[in-house]
Amino acid sequence: AQSVSQHNHHVILSEAASLELGCNYSYGGTVNLFWYVQYPGQHLQLLLKYFSGDPLVKGIKGFEAEFIKSKFSFNLRKPSVQWSDTAEYFCAVNDNTDKLIFGTGTRLQVFP
Amino acid sequence: SQTIHQWPATLVQPVGSPLSLECTVEGTSNPNLYWYRQAAGRGLQLLFYSVGIGQISSEVPQNLSASRPQDRQFILSSKKLLLSDSGFYLCAWRRGADGYTFGSGTRLTVV
């Protein structure tokens, strides 16, 4: 069965610092990859997604992620974080089935 | 417009009581529907998914069940709640190539 690993459980940064959150998955076939964000007290929102094509995907709010097939990774990056980026971030993977499998999430705290 | 509704928003139930959480989708037909549970430190765990009326796939053994009585309705149930059933329950539907949309969730506390 496929699985998704997010090794950073809790990340604390100062504003303007660079961010990279790790995501690795276990499925060896074709995958669709997602990053979702959950701001405090709000719904899950789609940040970005990769289905095919350019492995460097740009999402909303200045986030981007790079799909590296050989490493089974889809890390999320942002060059300069803001206080408003404080949230929980979830990586998710969908293979050829109808299931979307999530990682355990990374809690990001940004201090001004 | 396409929307997903989930209720109630919060629920406090005693151990051993039954549970029924409802999720409905508007503006689409024959959606794939999902129930997830979000527990602290455990991310989102897929509980059930359904590709059509009466079709339910269970992902993990548990005290819960799901039903899909109508095309755009997905219900999560339990006959007798356990303390371990506490958590945040999310309904979602798959919007084809656009990905997945999540409901606002139900915070369930079993006391």
Short mmCIF file of C-alpha atoms in Angstrom, two decimals:
data_model
loop_
_atom_site.label_atom_id
_atom_site.label_comp_id
_atom_site.label_asym_id
_atom_site.label_seq_id
_atom_site.Cartn_x
_atom_site.Cartn_y
_atom_site.Cartn_z
CA ALA A 1 0.00 0.00 0.00
CA GLN A 2 1.18 3.47 -0.74
CA SER A 3 2.28 5.72 2.10
CA VAL A 4 3.37 9.33 2.50
CA SER A 5 6.05 10.55 4.90
CA GLN A 6 6.53 14.06 6.17
CA HIS A 7 9.59 14.03 8.35
CA ASN A 8 9.33 17.58 9.65
CA HIS A 9 6.60 17.49 12.27
CA HIS A 10 7.08 21.01 13.59
CA VAL A 11 9.06 23.83 11.99
CA ILE A 12 9.68 27.23 13.57
CA LEU A 13 11.03 30.08 11.46
CA SER A 14 11.45 33.82 11.58
CA GLU A 15 9.85 35.98 8.92
CA ALA A 16 11.88 36.20 5.68
CA ALA A 17 13.56 32.85 6.31
CA SER A 18 13.45 30.25 3.56
CA LEU A 19 11.25 27.18 3.92
CA GLU A 20 11.54 23.64 2.69
CA LEU A 21 9.18 20.91 3.88
CA GLY A 22 9.97 17.33 2.97
CA CYS A 23 7.53 14.83 1.48
CA ASN A 24 8.33 11.30 0.35
CA TYR A 25 5.95 8.67 -0.95
CA SER A 26 6.23 4.94 -1.43
CA TYR A 27 4.30 4.17 -4.62
CA GLY A 28 6.40 3.21 -7.64
CA GLY A 29 3.95 3.93 -10.44
CA THR A 30 2.41 7.09 -11.84
CA VAL A 31 1.25 9.44 -9.12
CA ASN A 32 -0.57 12.72 -8.68
CA LEU A 33 0.89 14.84 -5.91
CA PHE A 34 -0.66 17.56 -3.79
CA TRP A 35 0.17 20.00 -1.03
CA TYR A 36 -2.69 21.23 1.14
CA VAL A 37 -2.60 23.93 3.80
CA GLN A 38 -4.82 24.36 6.83
CA TYR A 39 -4.71 27.79 8.44
CA PRO A 40 -5.81 27.97 12.09
CA GLY A 41 -9.56 27.50 12.30
CA GLN A 42 -9.99 27.16 8.53
CA HIS A 43 -10.67 24.44 5.97
CA LEU A 44 -8.07 22.50 4.07
CA GLN A 45 -7.06 24.43 0.96
CA LEU A 46 -5.16 23.25 -2.08
CA LEU A 47 -1.76 24.92 -2.28
CA LEU A 48 -0.48 23.26 -5.46
CA LYS A 49 -0.63 20.01 -7.38
CA TYR A 50 1.43 17.97 -9.83
CA PHE A 51 -0.14 15.70 -12.42
CA SER A 52 2.43 15.67 -15.23
CA GLY A 53 4.80 17.91 -17.18
CA ASP A 54 7.22 20.37 -15.60
CA PRO A 55 8.31 18.84 -12.28
CA LEU A 56 8.65 22.30 -10.73
CA VAL A 57 5.15 23.36 -9.79
CA LYS A 58 4.18 26.84 -8.70
CA GLY A 59 1.24 27.31 -6.36
CA ILE A 60 -0.55 30.08 -4.56
CA LYS A 61 1.04 32.56 -2.14
CA GLY A 62 4.56 32.13 -3.52
CA PHE A 63 4.87 28.41 -2.77
CA GLU A 64 6.43 25.93 -5.15
CA ALA A 65 7.22 22.23 -5.07
CA GLU A 66 9.57 20.02 -7.04
CA PHE A 67 8.74 16.49 -8.06
CA ILE A 68 11.88 14.32 -8.12
CA LYS A 69 10.79 10.93 -9.38
CA SER A 70 14.09 9.18 -8.61
CA LYS A 71 13.84 10.24 -4.98
CA PHE A 72 10.06 9.70 -4.66
CA SER A 73 9.93 13.21 -3.28
CA PHE A 74 7.71 16.28 -3.63
CA ASN A 75 9.21 18.91 -1.33
CA LEU A 76 7.48 22.21 -0.71
CA ARG A 77 9.48 25.45 -0.79
CA LYS A 78 9.05 29.15 -0.26
CA PRO A 79 12.02 31.56 -0.46
CA SER A 80 10.75 33.99 2.18
CA VAL A 81 8.02 33.09 4.66
CA GLN A 82 5.59 35.49 6.27
CA TRP A 83 3.83 35.41 9.61
CA SER A 84 0.60 34.64 7.72
CA ASP A 85 2.12 31.35 6.51
CA THR A 86 1.68 29.92 10.01
CA ALA A 87 -0.42 26.82 9.37
CA GLU A 88 -0.34 23.07 9.05
CA TYR A 89 0.86 21.69 5.72
CA PHE A 90 -0.12 18.29 4.33
CA CYS A 91 1.41 16.40 1.46
CA ALA A 92 -0.90 13.94 -0.34
CA VAL A 93 -0.54 11.33 -3.06
CA ASN A 94 -3.02 9.74 -5.40
CA ASP A 95 -2.07 6.79 -7.58
CA ASN A 96 -4.23 5.08 -10.19
CA THR A 97 -6.90 4.29 -7.63
CA ASP A 98 -9.52 6.65 -6.27
CA LYS A 99 -7.73 7.14 -2.97
CA LEU A 100 -5.92 10.25 -1.76
CA ILE A 101 -3.41 9.40 0.95
CA PHE A 102 -2.08 12.10 3.26
CA GLY A 103 1.09 12.48 5.24
CA THR A 104 0.92 13.25 8.95
CA GLY A 105 1.37 16.96 8.37
CA THR A 106 3.93 19.61 9.30
CA ARG A 107 3.07 22.40 11.65
CA LEU A 108 4.77 25.64 10.62
CA GLN A 109 5.11 28.55 13.01
CA VAL A 110 6.48 31.83 11.71
CA PHE A 111 7.50 34.51 14.16
CA PRO A 112 7.65 38.20 13.20
CA SER B 1 -21.96 26.18 -8.11
CA GLN B 2 -20.23 23.15 -6.70
CA THR B 3 -20.18 22.99 -2.92
CA ILE B 4 -19.86 20.44 -0.16
CA HIS B 5 -21.80 20.62 3.09
CA GLN B 6 -21.00 18.83 6.28
CA TRP B 7 -22.86 18.88 9.60
CA PRO B 8 -22.90 19.23 12.47
CA ALA B 9 -19.82 21.38 13.01
CA THR B 10 -19.28 20.16 16.56
CA LEU B 11 -20.67 17.25 18.50
CA VAL B 12 -20.21 15.97 22.04
CA GLN B 13 -21.49 12.45 22.57
CA PRO B 14 -21.27 10.00 25.48
CA VAL B 15 -19.49 6.69 25.15
CA GLY B 16 -21.84 4.02 23.82
CA SER B 17 -24.16 6.42 22.01
CA PRO B 18 -24.81 6.23 18.24
CA LEU B 19 -23.37 8.60 15.67
CA SER B 20 -24.52 9.96 12.35
CA LEU B 21 -22.54 12.56 10.41
CA GLU B 22 -23.85 13.75 7.07
CA CYS B 23 -22.11 15.08 4.00
CA THR B 24 -23.82 16.33 0.86
CA VAL B 25 -22.45 17.69 -2.39
CA GLU B 26 -24.18 20.16 -4.68
CA GLY B 27 -23.59 21.05 -8.29
CA THR B 28 -22.17 17.77 -9.47
CA SER B 29 -23.29 14.24 -10.18
CA ASN B 30 -21.77 10.85 -9.43
CA PRO B 31 -18.92 12.26 -7.36
CA ASN B 32 -16.28 10.18 -5.61
CA LEU B 33 -16.80 10.85 -1.90
CA TYR B 34 -14.46 10.33 1.04
CA TRP B 35 -14.46 10.36 4.83
CA TYR B 36 -11.23 11.28 6.60
CA ARG B 37 -10.38 11.55 10.28
CA GLN B 38 -7.82 14.05 11.49
CA ALA B 39 -6.36 13.23 14.89
CA ALA B 40 -3.69 15.28 16.63
CA GLY B 41 -0.23 14.33 15.38
CA ARG B 42 -1.60 11.74 12.97
CA GLY B 43 -2.51 13.74 9.89
CA LEU B 44 -5.53 12.77 7.84
CA GLN B 45 -6.47 9.13 7.81
CA LEU B 46 -8.72 7.86 5.02
CA LEU B 47 -11.62 5.95 6.59
CA PHE B 48 -14.03 5.26 3.70
CA TYR B 49 -14.54 6.17 0.10
CA SER B 50 -17.38 5.66 -2.33
CA VAL B 51 -17.48 5.77 -6.12
CA GLY B 52 -21.27 5.44 -6.36
CA ILE B 53 -24.57 4.76 -4.62
CA GLY B 54 -24.31 1.80 -2.28
CA GLN B 55 -20.59 1.33 -3.01
CA ILE B 56 -18.40 1.71 0.06
CA SER B 57 -14.72 0.85 0.48
CA SER B 58 -13.33 0.69 3.99
CA GLU B 59 -9.69 1.52 4.50
CA VAL B 60 -9.11 0.69 8.16
CA PRO B 61 -10.88 -1.63 10.59
CA GLN B 62 -12.76 0.44 13.12
CA ASN B 63 -15.92 1.11 15.02
CA LEU B 64 -17.41 3.19 12.23
CA SER B 65 -19.38 2.49 9.07
CA ALA B 66 -20.38 4.53 6.03
CA SER B 67 -23.32 4.55 3.69
CA ARG B 68 -24.21 6.25 0.42
CA PRO B 69 -28.00 6.23 0.14
CA GLN B 70 -28.12 8.87 -2.60
CA ASP B 71 -25.72 10.03 -5.30
CA ARG B 72 -24.66 13.18 -3.47
CA GLN B 73 -25.02 12.03 0.14
CA PHE B 74 -22.41 10.26 2.24
CA ILE B 75 -23.08 9.30 5.87
CA LEU B 76 -20.65 8.25 8.58
CA SER B 77 -22.17 6.22 11.41
CA SER B 78 -21.48 4.27 14.53
CA LYS B 79 -23.78 2.12 16.66
CA LYS B 80 -21.76 2.64 19.84
CA LEU B 81 -19.10 5.33 20.12
CA LEU B 82 -15.76 4.72 21.82
CA LEU B 83 -13.50 7.31 23.42
CA SER B 84 -11.00 6.64 20.65
CA ASP B 85 -13.53 7.81 18.05
CA SER B 86 -12.93 11.42 19.11
CA GLY B 87 -11.40 13.51 16.37
CA PHE B 88 -12.03 15.84 13.49
CA TYR B 89 -13.95 14.25 10.63
CA LEU B 90 -13.68 15.60 7.12
CA CYS B 91 -15.77 14.78 4.07
CA ALA B 92 -14.28 15.31 0.63
CA TRP B 93 -15.17 14.87 -3.00
CA ARG B 94 -12.97 14.41 -5.99
CA ARG B 95 -13.31 17.06 -8.63
CA GLY B 96 -11.77 15.00 -11.37
CA ALA B 97 -8.46 16.44 -12.55
CA ASP B 98 -8.88 19.51 -10.35
CA GLY B 99 -8.20 17.51 -7.24
CA TYR B 100 -10.21 17.21 -4.09
CA THR B 101 -12.45 19.61 -2.16
CA PHE B 102 -12.97 19.26 1.57
CA GLY B 103 -15.90 20.10 3.78
CA SER B 104 -15.64 22.26 6.87
CA GLY B 105 -15.39 19.25 9.16
CA THR B 106 -17.06 17.95 12.32
CA ARG B 107 -15.28 18.07 15.65
CA LEU B 108 -16.45 14.98 17.56
CA THR B 109 -15.71 14.63 21.27
CA VAL B 110 -16.69 11.40 22.93
CA VAL B 111 -16.96 11.74 26.70
#
